[in-house]
Amino acid sequence: MTLTTTAVLVPLLPFLGAVAGFLLGRRHPGFVRPLAVLPTLAAALLAIAVAFGQGGGTATDVATRLTPTGSVPIDLALHIDGFAALIGVLVGVVASCVQIYSTGYLRDDPRYPSYAALVSLFTSAMLLVVYTGDLMVLLVGWEVMGICSYFLVGHYWETEAARAASLKAFLVTKLGDVPFLFGIFALAADTGTFRITGILSHVARDGLDHPTLIALLLLAGVAGKSAQFPLHTWLPDAMAGPTPVSALIHAATMVAAGVYLVARLLPVFAASAAALVVLAVLAAITMVGSGLAALAQDDIKRVLAYSTVGQLGYMTGALAVGDRGAAVFHLLSHGAFKALLFLCAGVIIHAAGTNSLAAMSRMSGLARRIPDAFWTGTVALLALAAIPPFAGFFSKEAVLGAAEHATTGAVPGIPGAVGWTVLISGLVTALLTAAYATRLWLLAFRGSGAEAPDHGRQPLAMNAVLWVLFIPTAALGLGAPFLPDWFDGRSLTPTLTTSVLATGAALIGGLVTYAAWRHSIALAARTPIGVAVAAPDASPGLSEELAIATHTPPYADIAGAQDPADPSRLLLGPLRRHAATGFHLDAVYTALFVRPVRAAATLVRFLDREVIGTYVRGAGTAPGWLGAAVRRAQTGNVQSYLGALLAGSLVLAVAAVL
């Protein structure tokens, strides 16, 4: 089987599995799990075969004309280089792990058949984005992922939180997709093609007529899909969906699509220095803001969600300084350890028996009850905090090393200010990341909350998947010296300066958090029983404000502010109540956009009912009145008719004489 045929089968197999799952799932329950797992697993194996076949050699490009359009043609194109091959492996492996894990996590869920089919369709759409060489075909996979996320996030549609979160995810990402679509059209108008290779050749040869406009339009879509400021607010709320879906979205699909697209089209963005500055500033705000927000959350999944937002900021920061190799390398390592972290969170939730006990302030005794999640989750948190020798250290240092190199102005077309912006915000975020990773570990595994009932040992499928993902989490970074051929030939080896600075920042963040935790425990121990510990960040109306802004029930993270052992109370102080709600960005959007739109809708409804409706009702009433008047004249009296005829004749005669 040729490399091209193998590559075509990679997105096709999950798609066929999804179609079969939709058609046969409910009528033949015995086929559901095989149809969910086997096609996705086969696609993962084929993706590995494609990666070994492609290697770091010349990109594979094949295409066939899809349809004549009369202007810019659309092709069914395949473009596989080192980036696409490795991202394909990531998507296939993580999706397979999620499907296997879900057989245990959702084994009693009555809607598992539709869930499994949607996950397969989601996987197929992302693989289409990864392998295609035509932007219009990429747009198909891009939008299919959007609708799949809507259904999967809203899987528990009985709850208000899930319904609101799915709608919010759909609308916020669509807000970015509209300018993204116009950006694709503008790019095709400038270059005369939707083919990615043709676009890059045109940019290298002739440049673009409107590089800044095109780059900014495309960035809007990237900000929505990859949850970057200011369109990141949907991702933390999307935690209302099943935990395996969170792992899939955060690790290998959806949010990875935006970063991957910028990496594929980086010369388009590099053609505009203004666009790179905007990308760097957005990345810096996203990294630091999400780190502070993660440090204030109590729900374990929301901590990980804000963590994903920040790590994606690292990737977009690497792209802003022109190093797509570092960005994609961090995308790969992040996919491994973030999928592991979310699936560990699923084990924790499963052990508690209910999603409502995901609040870390309520956890206790989990280290001994779920040892698989404890050990693998500990390593994943170390990787997240970029502690050597785990994967996150090597990939994050590649980003910071690229930023340091850009500060000197040695990278053509990259302003030195862009490098400084990414480097400084990256170091600050390294400290914050270690702080919230340490806090998560302490509260989740060494917490003193009320211990939940023991719901028995987790299914083997769930624990086995954790150890599968443990391997790349622990060892992927060790392959950095052997990967340059896959990443444009650039070295991914950590540099001494950024390694010392970032590791030092991470150690400081972790140690300070541990010290704050110990101090909080000592303070709680000295507090007499029955005396409440005042929370300096308490705000009576904050929970209600969050509920109104997001249209969801208040989350447990506000209640976590009253946990005396929570180190974030000491670390953030009065800032905590603002960080817990994402700095009230949802409330700002509600005031600036939601309320005006609702007011406009109310006005339109009034005008429709009271103005336009009045005219419509009048158009029907007037003929009725006229008919009634005419009906009254029809008395049936012949003498009346003759009298009226005579009177009319006299009037006409007088008028004629005058």
XYZ file of C-alpha atoms in Angstrom:
658
model
C 0.000 0.000 0.000
C 1.430 3.375 -1.038
C 1.994 6.250 1.356
C -0.774 8.242 -0.350
C -3.329 5.452 0.003
C -2.362 4.915 3.630
C -2.713 8.631 4.353
C -6.170 8.758 2.739
C -7.335 5.901 4.960
C -6.276 7.687 8.154
C -9.185 10.204 8.240
C -11.493 7.908 6.264
C -11.584 5.030 8.776
C -12.887 7.072 11.757
C -15.427 8.677 9.425
C -16.734 5.271 8.343
C -16.769 4.166 11.976
C -18.848 7.240 12.847
C -21.351 6.568 10.045
C -21.685 2.925 11.072
C -22.054 3.960 14.712
C -24.879 6.364 13.913
C -26.688 3.775 11.775
C -26.204 0.657 13.913
C -25.504 1.902 17.427
C -28.971 1.832 18.937
C -30.316 -1.154 17.036
C -27.242 -3.336 17.596
C -25.613 -2.349 20.923
C -23.039 -5.107 20.653
C -21.381 -3.322 17.725
C -21.018 0.022 19.489
C -17.693 -0.485 21.243
C -15.934 -2.253 18.346
C -17.137 0.457 15.952
C -15.855 3.098 18.341
C -12.441 1.632 19.101
C -11.284 -0.424 16.108
C -11.518 2.171 13.276
C -9.859 4.841 15.417
C -7.144 2.449 16.566
C -6.531 1.355 12.976
C -6.269 5.018 11.949
C -3.686 5.589 14.692
C -1.596 2.654 13.479
C -1.809 3.890 9.892
C -0.827 7.389 11.028
C 2.284 5.894 12.640
C 3.009 4.086 9.381
C 2.609 7.361 7.474
C 4.991 9.088 9.886
C 7.661 6.426 9.418
C 7.124 6.433 5.663
C 7.294 10.205 5.374
C 10.041 10.854 7.890
C 11.694 14.233 7.626
C 12.015 14.070 3.868
C 10.441 16.111 1.105
C 6.739 16.752 1.614
C 4.260 14.482 -0.162
C 1.833 16.446 -2.344
C -0.942 14.921 -4.427
C -4.180 16.520 -5.606
C -7.185 16.023 -7.805
C -9.622 18.684 -8.948
C -12.779 18.520 -6.839
C -14.969 20.821 -8.897
C -14.582 23.682 -11.372
C -15.656 26.937 -9.747
C -15.177 29.397 -12.584
C -12.568 31.267 -10.543
C -10.353 29.821 -7.815
C -10.440 25.994 -8.085
C -10.976 23.658 -5.145
C -8.822 20.523 -4.985
C -8.883 17.344 -2.960
C -5.262 17.771 -1.981
C -2.996 15.814 0.334
C 0.016 17.547 1.881
C 2.148 15.552 4.318
C 5.382 16.820 5.773
C 7.067 16.148 9.113
C 4.635 18.400 10.973
C 1.530 16.786 9.509
C 2.871 13.277 10.036
C 3.607 13.820 13.739
C 0.373 15.691 14.466
C -1.511 12.867 12.745
C 0.104 10.402 15.140
C -0.850 12.603 18.103
C -4.481 12.813 17.008
C -4.757 9.106 16.305
C -3.125 7.965 19.551
C -5.020 10.375 21.824
C -8.352 9.650 20.089
C -7.764 5.894 20.457
C -6.964 6.331 24.144
C -10.109 8.419 24.618
C -12.293 5.835 22.888
C -10.846 2.976 24.934
C -11.099 5.003 28.147
C -14.711 5.933 27.374
C -15.759 2.275 27.212
C -15.213 2.209 30.977
C -16.010 5.795 31.895
C -19.369 5.850 30.083
C -20.202 2.149 30.209
C -23.615 2.795 31.800
C -24.460 5.914 29.793
C -27.600 5.397 27.654
C -26.295 7.861 25.030
C -22.919 6.183 24.644
C -23.611 5.064 21.013
C -24.123 8.610 19.751
C -21.239 9.838 21.913
C -18.818 7.288 20.464
C -19.895 8.068 16.895
C -19.412 11.800 17.478
C -15.925 11.236 18.902
C -15.028 9.257 15.764
C -16.396 12.019 13.544
C -14.505 14.594 15.599
C -11.292 12.601 15.105
C -11.871 12.264 11.365
C -12.445 16.015 11.014
C -9.195 16.860 12.810
C -7.226 14.375 10.719
C -8.708 15.983 7.611
C -7.440 19.376 8.824
C -3.990 17.891 9.444
C -3.545 16.070 6.132
C -5.328 18.281 3.607
C -3.444 20.631 1.303
C -6.425 22.827 0.345
C -7.854 25.540 2.589
C -11.478 24.978 1.533
C -11.252 21.282 2.383
C -9.540 22.268 5.636
C -12.497 24.548 6.331
C -14.829 21.542 6.089
C -12.951 19.705 8.845
C -12.685 22.967 10.801
C -16.475 23.421 10.862
C -17.291 19.747 11.435
C -15.194 19.927 14.601
C -17.262 22.927 15.673
C -20.578 21.107 15.411
C -19.139 17.965 17.042
C -17.920 20.023 19.980
C -21.421 21.491 20.344
C -22.985 18.047 20.699
C -20.217 16.534 22.827
C -19.926 19.415 25.287
C -23.717 19.299 25.623
C -23.764 15.524 26.115
C -25.364 15.924 29.548
C -28.059 18.161 28.093
C -30.328 17.582 31.092
C -28.175 20.058 33.040
C -28.358 23.787 32.466
C -24.546 24.047 32.667
C -24.015 21.619 29.762
C -26.646 23.276 27.567
C -25.230 26.743 28.181
C -21.626 25.586 27.729
C -22.306 23.870 24.395
C -24.119 26.920 23.056
C -21.381 29.236 24.293
C -18.640 27.117 22.718
C -20.469 27.105 19.402
C -21.242 30.833 19.330
C -17.831 32.060 20.505
C -15.944 29.905 18.013
C -18.346 30.956 15.239
C -17.617 34.587 16.166
C -14.038 33.916 15.119
C -14.936 31.714 12.162
C -16.755 34.496 10.274
C -13.674 36.729 9.799
C -11.632 33.555 9.330
C -13.761 32.674 6.296
C -13.289 36.151 4.838
C -9.553 35.804 5.491
C -9.438 32.597 3.441
C -11.314 34.297 0.580
C -9.010 37.331 0.711
C -5.945 35.084 0.726
C -7.252 33.147 -2.281
C -8.049 36.403 -4.103
C -4.477 37.622 -3.570
C -2.770 34.361 -4.527
C -5.276 32.830 -6.969
C -5.429 29.459 -5.206
C -6.691 27.651 -2.120
C -3.771 25.181 -2.265
C -1.434 25.692 0.689
C 1.681 24.979 -1.371
C 0.529 27.446 -4.049
C -0.152 30.119 -1.421
C 3.272 29.713 0.173
C 4.990 29.786 -3.228
C 3.139 32.987 -4.145
C 4.051 34.637 -0.832
C 7.725 33.735 -1.256
C 7.764 34.921 -4.867
C 5.447 37.935 -5.074
C 4.268 38.677 -1.533
C 0.698 39.656 -0.641
C -1.249 42.786 -1.514
C -2.961 42.977 1.902
C -0.814 40.934 4.329
C -1.925 42.617 7.581
C -5.643 42.437 6.803
C -5.445 38.781 5.772
C -3.340 37.801 8.788
C -5.644 39.541 11.270
C -8.769 37.984 9.734
C -7.206 34.537 9.986
C -6.068 35.225 13.547
C -9.679 35.818 14.593
C -10.538 32.240 13.660
C -7.391 30.944 15.331
C -8.218 32.831 18.547
C -11.671 31.253 18.596
C -10.626 27.682 17.855
C -7.460 27.714 19.978
C -9.085 29.646 22.849
C -6.792 32.658 22.845
C -7.645 36.012 24.386
C -10.217 37.483 23.954
C -12.130 34.447 22.570
C -10.949 31.953 25.186
C -13.949 32.143 27.519
C -15.736 29.128 26.025
C -13.032 26.619 26.954
C -13.309 26.621 30.791
C -17.101 26.356 30.567
C -16.779 23.442 28.135
C -15.738 21.332 31.146
C -19.454 20.643 31.619
C -19.068 17.867 29.023
C -17.744 14.342 29.693
C -14.133 14.307 30.860
C -12.847 12.133 27.965
C -14.222 14.767 25.559
C -12.258 17.400 27.464
C -9.114 15.315 26.990
C -9.762 15.034 23.247
C -10.521 18.732 22.737
C -7.614 19.982 24.841
C -4.952 17.541 23.721
C -5.360 16.649 20.058
C -8.339 18.278 18.351
C -10.178 21.587 18.149
C -7.784 23.837 20.090
C -4.775 22.305 18.318
C -6.261 23.154 14.920
C -5.652 26.906 15.201
C -2.012 26.529 16.209
C -1.440 23.971 13.461
C -2.990 26.265 10.832
C -0.723 29.173 11.772
C 2.261 26.819 11.649
C 1.279 25.695 8.138
C 0.735 29.280 6.932
C 3.458 30.978 8.983
C 4.987 32.856 5.980
C 1.575 34.512 5.477
C 1.656 35.872 9.023
C 5.374 36.674 8.871
C 4.659 38.940 5.888
C 3.120 41.426 8.349
C 5.168 42.670 11.310
C 1.987 44.211 12.758
C 0.277 40.810 12.759
C 3.220 39.259 14.608
C 3.093 42.006 17.224
C -0.637 41.417 17.702
C -0.031 37.653 17.961
C 2.729 38.160 20.558
C 0.636 40.546 22.680
C -2.369 38.215 22.613
C -0.121 35.287 23.540
C 1.365 37.219 26.470
C -2.040 38.266 27.835
C -3.350 34.733 27.373
C -0.410 33.098 29.147
C -0.284 35.319 32.214
C -4.043 35.807 32.571
C -4.831 32.107 32.304
C -2.076 31.254 34.789
C -3.595 33.565 37.393
C -7.089 32.242 36.666
C -5.928 28.619 36.986
C -4.369 29.396 40.360
C -7.747 30.577 41.678
C -9.993 27.717 40.496
C -11.223 24.930 42.741
C -12.774 22.657 40.120
C -9.972 20.399 38.903
C -11.162 20.401 35.293
C -11.317 24.196 35.167
C -7.735 24.376 36.454
C -6.682 22.134 33.583
C -8.808 24.127 31.134
C -7.101 27.402 31.996
C -3.812 25.537 31.874
C -4.561 24.547 28.280
C -5.305 28.162 27.392
C -1.917 29.181 28.787
C 0.031 26.389 27.088
C -1.572 27.296 23.778
C -0.317 30.801 24.480
C 3.210 29.370 24.558
C 2.614 27.854 21.131
C 1.261 31.053 19.592
C 4.168 32.910 21.206
C 6.612 30.580 19.450
C 4.816 31.255 16.171
C 5.008 35.010 16.822
C 8.805 34.750 16.958
C 8.836 32.716 13.757
C 9.678 29.251 15.104
C 6.973 26.823 14.070
C 9.151 23.859 15.038
C 9.124 24.882 18.705
C 5.377 25.536 18.536
C 4.542 22.139 17.066
C 6.982 20.359 19.401
C 5.200 21.896 22.388
C 1.874 20.999 20.785
C 2.976 17.358 20.691
C 4.289 17.157 24.253
C 1.347 19.136 25.594
C -1.032 16.756 23.841
C 0.519 13.833 25.688
C 0.628 15.214 29.230
C -2.633 17.192 29.008
C -4.555 14.151 27.760
C -3.063 12.210 30.660
C -4.045 14.921 33.153
C -7.643 15.064 31.978
C -8.005 11.301 32.008
C -6.519 11.252 35.512
C -9.138 13.833 36.465
C -11.742 11.481 35.028
C -10.476 8.689 37.272
C -10.726 11.044 40.255
C -14.293 11.983 39.335
C -15.162 8.338 38.708
C -13.754 7.414 42.115
C -15.909 10.097 43.713
C -18.936 8.776 41.849
C -20.233 12.144 40.682
C -19.052 15.118 38.671
C -20.147 17.459 41.451
C -17.232 16.326 43.624
C -14.556 17.626 41.256
C -13.869 20.473 43.709
C -10.333 19.975 45.007
C -11.189 21.481 48.379
C -13.456 18.468 49.019
C -10.929 15.758 48.133
C -9.135 13.512 50.563
C -7.404 10.132 50.584
C -7.168 9.839 46.787
C -3.460 8.984 46.567
C -3.974 5.562 48.155
C -7.368 4.882 46.532
C -6.338 5.564 42.939
C -2.581 4.838 42.798
C -2.480 4.643 38.972
C -3.899 8.146 38.621
C -1.690 9.391 41.454
C 1.626 8.273 39.981
C 0.881 9.036 36.344
C -0.802 12.335 37.261
C 2.206 13.356 39.351
C 4.539 12.870 36.384
C 2.113 14.694 34.095
C 2.051 17.676 36.479
C 5.843 17.688 36.546
C 5.803 17.755 32.750
C 3.280 20.595 32.818
C 5.516 22.533 35.200
C 8.461 21.928 32.798
C 10.586 20.063 35.320
C 13.404 18.071 33.654
C 13.673 15.420 32.309
C 9.992 15.220 31.369
C 8.527 16.165 27.998
C 7.189 19.589 28.960
C 10.654 20.806 29.932
C 12.173 20.234 26.493
C 9.272 21.616 24.488
C 8.764 24.687 26.678
C 12.482 25.428 26.592
C 12.361 25.233 22.806
C 9.741 28.008 22.874
C 11.664 30.172 25.326
C 14.913 29.571 23.455
C 13.278 30.749 20.227
C 11.990 33.846 22.027
C 15.442 34.594 23.440
C 16.943 34.288 19.969
C 14.356 36.721 18.603
C 15.167 39.362 21.246
C 18.457 40.078 19.478
C 16.712 40.978 16.234
C 18.579 38.170 14.508
C 15.399 36.651 13.054
C 14.523 38.402 9.771
C 11.152 40.143 9.871
C 10.642 39.584 13.617
C 10.834 42.769 15.733
C 12.982 42.418 18.840
C 10.070 43.651 20.950
C 8.114 40.566 19.933
C 10.860 38.331 21.302
C 11.021 40.214 24.608
C 7.245 40.119 24.987
C 7.113 36.353 24.519
C 10.203 35.681 26.652
C 9.168 37.738 29.689
C 5.548 36.554 29.676
C 6.773 32.983 29.166
C 9.021 33.141 32.232
C 6.240 34.647 34.365
C 3.896 31.934 33.134
C 6.468 29.254 34.000
C 6.317 30.414 37.621
C 2.494 30.517 37.612
C 2.256 27.109 35.925
C 4.416 25.467 38.576
C 2.367 27.212 41.266
C -1.031 25.978 40.104
C 0.333 22.520 39.238
C 1.723 22.215 42.781
C -1.545 23.486 44.253
C -3.541 20.976 42.215
C -1.333 18.107 43.390
C -1.504 19.167 47.035
C -5.265 19.714 47.149
C -6.224 16.722 45.003
C -3.891 14.094 46.462
C -2.956 15.444 49.892
C -6.083 17.430 50.673
C -7.970 17.323 53.939
C -11.508 17.636 52.634
C -14.405 15.312 53.342
C -13.513 11.953 51.824
C -16.037 10.765 49.247
C -17.446 7.244 49.396
C -15.276 4.585 47.776
C -16.961 3.496 44.545
C -14.627 0.590 43.920
C -11.717 0.076 41.570
C -11.797 1.799 38.209
C -12.236 -0.268 35.032
C -9.022 -1.717 33.603
C -9.478 0.224 30.353
C -9.262 3.522 32.216
C -6.116 2.709 34.175
C -4.370 1.057 31.215
C -4.775 4.173 29.083
C -3.090 6.265 31.775
C 0.073 4.190 31.514
C 0.016 4.329 27.710
C 0.045 8.135 27.823
C 2.601 8.066 30.626
C 5.269 6.880 28.162
C 5.351 9.962 25.867
C 4.776 12.243 28.864
C 7.925 10.939 30.506
C 10.121 10.237 27.493
C 9.059 12.337 24.481
C 11.434 15.164 25.357
C 14.400 12.807 25.240
C 13.834 12.515 21.498
C 14.435 16.260 20.960
C 17.982 15.772 19.564
C 16.617 13.352 16.933
C 13.679 15.475 15.721
C 15.225 18.450 13.848
C 14.756 16.735 10.460
C 11.009 16.710 11.159
C 11.000 20.392 12.214
C 12.601 22.363 9.384
C 16.068 21.312 10.537
C 16.041 23.615 13.563
C 17.591 22.398 16.786
C 15.201 21.744 19.661
C 17.922 21.353 22.289
C 17.335 23.599 25.331
C 19.585 26.621 25.730
C 21.417 27.203 29.005
C 20.077 30.685 29.797
C 16.375 29.990 29.366
C 16.710 26.546 30.976
C 18.170 28.035 34.144
C 15.712 30.949 34.253
C 12.589 28.916 33.517
C 13.505 25.975 35.761
C 14.395 28.399 38.533
C 11.058 30.177 38.102
C 9.234 26.840 38.189
C 11.025 25.737 41.345
C 10.277 29.058 43.025
C 6.616 28.793 42.057
C 6.346 25.257 43.386
C 8.225 25.913 46.645
C 6.339 29.126 47.427
C 3.031 27.350 46.826
C 4.070 24.482 49.086
C 5.119 26.930 51.801
C 1.795 28.783 51.498
C -0.055 25.467 51.772
C 1.822 24.500 54.928
C 1.212 27.946 56.390
C -2.510 27.679 55.589
C -2.704 24.289 57.325
C -0.912 25.657 60.377
C -3.226 28.660 60.456
C -6.281 26.392 60.230
C -4.931 24.191 63.037
C -4.578 27.225 65.333
C -8.119 28.389 64.596
C -10.549 27.265 67.351
C -13.236 24.834 66.280
C -16.433 26.617 65.373
C -14.675 29.892 64.493
C -14.920 30.720 60.812
C -11.777 31.767 58.987
C -12.540 34.970 57.151
C -11.729 34.807 53.498
C -10.164 38.125 52.466
C -11.365 37.642 48.918
C -14.987 36.842 49.755
C -17.528 38.726 47.695
C -21.234 38.251 48.480
C -22.436 38.782 44.925
C -19.578 37.155 43.036
C -21.133 33.712 42.639
C -24.350 35.235 41.373
C -22.426 37.488 38.984
C -20.647 34.498 37.474
C -23.909 32.601 37.124
C -25.537 35.518 35.302
C -22.561 36.149 33.055
C -22.176 32.558 31.911
C -25.831 31.532 32.251
C -24.709 28.508 34.261
C -25.023 27.535 37.921
C -22.246 28.940 40.119
C -19.143 26.784 40.111
C -17.527 25.334 43.197
C -14.387 27.434 42.745
C -15.968 30.311 44.634
C -16.739 28.031 47.566
C -13.104 26.989 47.482
C -12.182 30.476 48.675
C -13.462 29.405 52.110
C -11.115 26.407 52.306
C -8.500 27.345 54.940
C -5.881 25.012 53.418
C -6.033 26.579 49.946
C -2.665 28.300 49.299
C -4.133 30.521 46.584
C -5.732 32.667 49.290
C -2.256 33.707 50.452
C -0.663 33.770 47.016
C -3.262 35.926 45.268
C -4.895 37.819 48.113
C -7.631 40.212 46.931
C -6.836 39.322 43.296
C -8.227 35.829 43.829
C -11.893 36.757 43.610
C -11.281 38.404 40.254
C -9.120 35.579 38.924
C -11.719 33.000 39.991
C -14.174 34.433 37.460
C -11.646 34.875 34.670
C -11.319 38.567 35.559
C -15.038 39.092 34.914
C -14.576 38.873 31.159
C -17.893 37.061 30.795
C -19.603 39.844 32.734
C -17.943 42.414 30.470
C -19.136 40.574 27.371
C -22.600 40.369 28.865
C -22.660 44.129 29.432
C -21.126 45.057 26.072
C -22.746 42.525 23.758
C -25.392 40.271 25.306
C -27.528 42.950 26.912
C -27.441 45.328 23.893
C -28.375 42.449 21.579
C -31.232 41.448 23.862
C -32.380 45.075 24.072
C -32.256 45.327 20.288
C -34.235 42.089 20.008
C -36.842 43.460 22.414
C -37.122 46.642 20.318
C -37.460 44.651 17.112
C -40.150 42.492 18.697
C -42.034 45.643 19.803
C -41.796 47.219 16.344
C -42.891 43.963 14.734
C -45.927 43.567 16.972
C -47.014 47.160 17.509
C -45.988 48.903 14.260
C -45.683 46.424 11.421
C -48.380 44.239 12.955
C -50.695 47.260 13.164
C -50.344 47.879 9.442
C -50.947 44.220 8.684
C -53.993 44.100 10.914
C -55.212 47.372 9.404
C -54.880 45.965 5.896
C -57.278 43.211 6.887
C -59.623 45.383 8.977
C -60.249 48.174 6.427
C -61.751 45.899 3.721
C -63.889 44.335 6.447
C -65.279 47.713 7.434
C -65.902 48.606 3.772
C -67.691 45.309 3.213
C -69.836 45.904 6.271
C -70.813 49.338 4.973
C -71.712 47.970 1.544
C -73.635 45.139 3.157
C -75.764 47.622 5.074
C -76.768 49.332 1.760
C -78.073 46.023 0.386
C -81.524 46.190 2.084
C -83.522 44.323 -0.641
C -86.059 47.209 -0.853
C -86.749 48.054 -4.558
C -88.099 51.504 -3.703
C -84.817 52.342 -1.893
C -82.787 51.216 -4.895
C -84.963 53.346 -7.294
C -84.703 56.347 -4.954
C -80.914 56.021 -4.835
C -80.813 55.698 -8.648
C -82.965 58.826 -9.087
C -80.860 60.792 -6.610
C -77.700 59.768 -8.400
C -79.146 60.774 -11.765
C -80.101 64.207 -10.412
C -76.607 64.711 -9.027
C -75.060 63.807 -12.385
C -77.446 66.129 -14.230
C -76.655 69.069 -11.971
C -72.938 68.359 -12.313
C -73.270 68.306 -16.122
C -75.118 71.661 -16.184
C -72.563 73.310 -13.931
